[in-house]
Amino acid sequence: MEKTKYSFIKKVAPYAGLIALVIIFSLTTDGRFVAARNLTNIIGQSMVTMIAACGCVFVMAHNNLDFSLGGGCALIAALSFRATKAANLPLMLVVCILFGIGCGLITALIHVKGRIPAFMAGMCIMFVGRGVVEGMATNMVMNLPADSSRYANNLFYLIFLIVVFAICVPLFNYTKVGKMQKLIGSNPRAAQLSGVAVGKYKVIAFAISGATLGVASFLTMIRIGSVTKTIGSGLETDVLIALTLGGIPLTGGTGTRIRAAFIGSVTYFVLGNGLTLWGLDANLIYIVKGVVFLATVFATMDRTDQEYVL
Amino acid sequence: MEALLKVENISKEFGATKALSDVSMTVYPGEVRGLIGENGSGKSTLSNIIAGIHKMSDGKMMFLGAEYRPESVLDSRKKGISLLAQETGTIAGMTVYENMFLGEETAGGKSRFVNARRLKKATKEILAENGLAHIQPEDNVERYSFEDRKMIEVARAVWHDPQILIIDETTTALSHHGRQKIYEIIRQMKKNQKSVIFISHDLDEIMNVCDSVTVLRDGNYIDTLPHDRMNKDTIRSLMIGREFDGRYYRPDWVCTHGEQVVLKAEHIVYRNILKDVSLELHEGEILGIGGLTDSGMHELCKILFGAIRPDKGRVTYMDNTEITSPQTAMKKRIAYIPKDRDTESLFIFADIKDNIVASSYDQIKKQGFIFPKSEHELAEKTAASLQVKMRDVRQYVGELSGGNKQKVAICKWLANESQLFLMDCPTRGIDVGVKANIYLLMQELKKQGKAIIMVSEEMTELIGMSDRILILKDGECSGEFLRQDHPSEQEVIQKML
Ligand SMILES: Nc1ncnc2c1ncn2[C@@H]1O[C@H](COP(=O)(O)OP(=O)(O)OP(=O)(O)O)[C@@H](O)[C@H]1O
Ligand SMILES: [Mg+2]
């Protein structure tokens, strides 16, 4: 396949997909989709996912999946609530980020030192997180102070998004941390023999993913005003599908672009929102999302390496 | 005589790259046809088209008197043409027997189900016939060395009993034994009135093996020389389109290097592959290491770079730092060019720029930031110094010809200004012109006081370039030659066998 043409298609496909969805939903929902309230709602929902996806890109770039996101989000929320009693929100944010990094480090160390696939290590965090939250939420009510609700608005999220964006994008595109992830994803063996400290950079990636997860977890708490049993559930799949829709190569490597986190999250929530407006049954929406996910994977997965086989 | 294979006016485009234009060639039964040309001249493209890997853009092929349009490798194999590919043709992660019968798992059996036991048994027989009894059919192919994997492919190709066997630069990847085996196969084929298309950058080998040679340049057919008109100078100038100035190996015959020992290996033991090997490398020295593939020389190279931990012994840099990982080695500006370039050296699905700067980020970063502009400049400068044939540095490495991939692999370590080079078969698959450049480069590095260890399977290269040659045999040092003693190929080979 000729590179220039192919990579051009790959580059515009996520945008084209988003625009197509927006047009379709605008035309078929009697203006409900383009209503200002609906749009702000979509943006609000997508921003938290975007923040988590932003860090997750580092992990996916070196060809791993982070399955700890949902359970990790719950774990971070519960523990930080416990530790700070939500008395001081800035302090709580810092604690969230620290716990997030902790989660990331645990996943990474199990993966790197224990030589266990990262997604399994992540699942382990997922189960622990769910267990802890279920236990704690049954025993006590974990409400944030009432005045925290005034932060539950898009402007507040946007500030966080901008900060995360301002840190992650240069880190990913213009520093060794990002470059190394992409090399490891391209060919881990060659990366090692080019002097890349493979283990170290994997750990860094998970730590970054953990930090953004901490932020996402904090914002989720603000949004719902408490720590509930179901907090953060499905975040890992939301992020994975969003990134895929944003055009991230599933096996990582030098083709990984961080913009996938932004464009993909919007697309994902536009899709969900539009289908709901169509009046589709919630279960059916899951099925449609599944089909769209598969179709995107099919369209974007690089199978050129199998070309020579037969 | 009736032609066996007729290739008529074939063209092939890869997007904007014209790899072949209007090439014709006729091969007769019992003929061993050489195919030669610079890196990127289209040799592999032509053989891949004949073997059904690529489809031609234009043209026509006749085989055994009928029109021939192979659909795939399997199809061409069934019709009677087998290919030994330039890069590894076995699939990692699969067992030896699965590779042996890839796509033909049910061939010869009555049932449509795969009978693993039968395949294993057949594989064992095929391996034994080819003197590869040490390879176990149920093992994963990754467990075996580059050479063994190549020989599995050879056994597979021979087992299909093809009318035409295409050998794309396989021999340069093999040590003495492997090469002899291939020459033997070629003789057999010739005797049975079958044909071979033989690609190599080694002119001596071409002269010895081939009955005639076809020269390609920049995707164009240049000429076909019958045996009586084949001579090295003619071939060379046809290849490069001008006179070749003849300078190649080092002109001097004296050992010249500094006193300072820059890298030292002491009593290295590794599994049963290396048994107590020690060596010292001096500044400005080119130390050649020769041996058969299983002599342990490739592993030794990895150990010197810290990529494999030896069971006993240690490797130290001149300031007494112990080299324990590729990172410590790189801090001391040590470079390692592996032999198995596609899996160990290159990022095939990344572009040329990313490959070249992969080890140089510390050099080009400014306050921790790496700017695309400096990446581009460095990549372009380095690629130009070895004349990599490419569209631009944004092209994928996977699209380059074999020799140009090798140049990129070397560029990676020139870019970060390494001081000490560990080269495992550095000129594998590189054409004569560029080879000469690399030899010049080595002499230049030597002059700057940089030290080089060159593991090589080519005797002439070892003798032509090294200040000192160490020969490994079964994991032990079996001989040492100094440049001033002017060792002959025969003497060197004797120590290896
Ligand atoms: N898949 C591909 N996509 C794009 N260009 C390609 C592809 N394969 C080969 N080419 C280009 O076609 C030209 C001929 O390549 P080919 O591999 O046939 O050279 P070669 O004669 O075998 O060289 P070498 O001696 O280095 O192996 C080169 O310019 C190469 O970059
Ligand atoms: Mg080639």
PDB file of N, CA, C and O and ligand atoms in Angstrom, chain B residues 44 86 168-169 401-402, ligand 2:
ATOM      1  N   SER B  44      15.040  -8.212  -5.805  1.00  0.00           N
ATOM      2  CA  SER B  44      14.042  -8.897  -4.970  1.00  0.00           C
ATOM      3  C   SER B  44      12.654  -8.707  -5.533  1.00  0.00           C
ATOM      4  O   SER B  44      11.827  -9.623  -5.490  1.00  0.00           O
ATOM      5  N   GLN B  86      14.870 -13.120   0.823  1.00  0.00           N
ATOM      6  CA  GLN B  86      16.009 -12.387   1.364  1.00  0.00           C
ATOM      7  C   GLN B  86      15.881 -12.256   2.882  1.00  0.00           C
ATOM      8  O   GLN B  86      16.839 -12.421   3.612  1.00  0.00           O
ATOM      9  N   ASP B 168      17.410 -15.699  -3.030  1.00  0.00           N
ATOM     10  CA  ASP B 168      17.612 -14.254  -2.915  1.00  0.00           C
ATOM     11  C   ASP B 168      18.563 -13.944  -1.762  1.00  0.00           C
ATOM     12  O   ASP B 168      18.147 -13.876  -0.604  1.00  0.00           O
ATOM     13  N   GLU B 169      19.819 -13.769  -2.076  1.00  0.00           N
ATOM     14  CA  GLU B 169      20.823 -13.352  -1.095  1.00  0.00           C
ATOM     15  C   GLU B 169      20.854 -14.174   0.172  1.00  0.00           C
ATOM     16  O   GLU B 169      21.133 -13.671   1.247  1.00  0.00           O
ATOM     17  N   SER B 401      14.659  -1.695   0.023  1.00  0.00           N
ATOM     18  CA  SER B 401      15.292  -2.946  -0.387  1.00  0.00           C
ATOM     19  C   SER B 401      16.200  -3.409   0.750  1.00  0.00           C
ATOM     20  O   SER B 401      16.553  -2.634   1.640  1.00  0.00           O
ATOM     21  N   GLY B 402      16.557  -4.695   0.714  1.00  0.00           N
ATOM     22  CA  GLY B 402      17.317  -5.291   1.812  1.00  0.00           C
ATOM     23  C   GLY B 402      18.575  -4.512   2.174  1.00  0.00           C
ATOM     24  O   GLY B 402      18.840  -4.222   3.339  1.00  0.00           O
TER      25      GLY B 402
HETATM   26 MG    MG C   2      16.779  -7.570  -2.324  1.00  0.00          MG
END
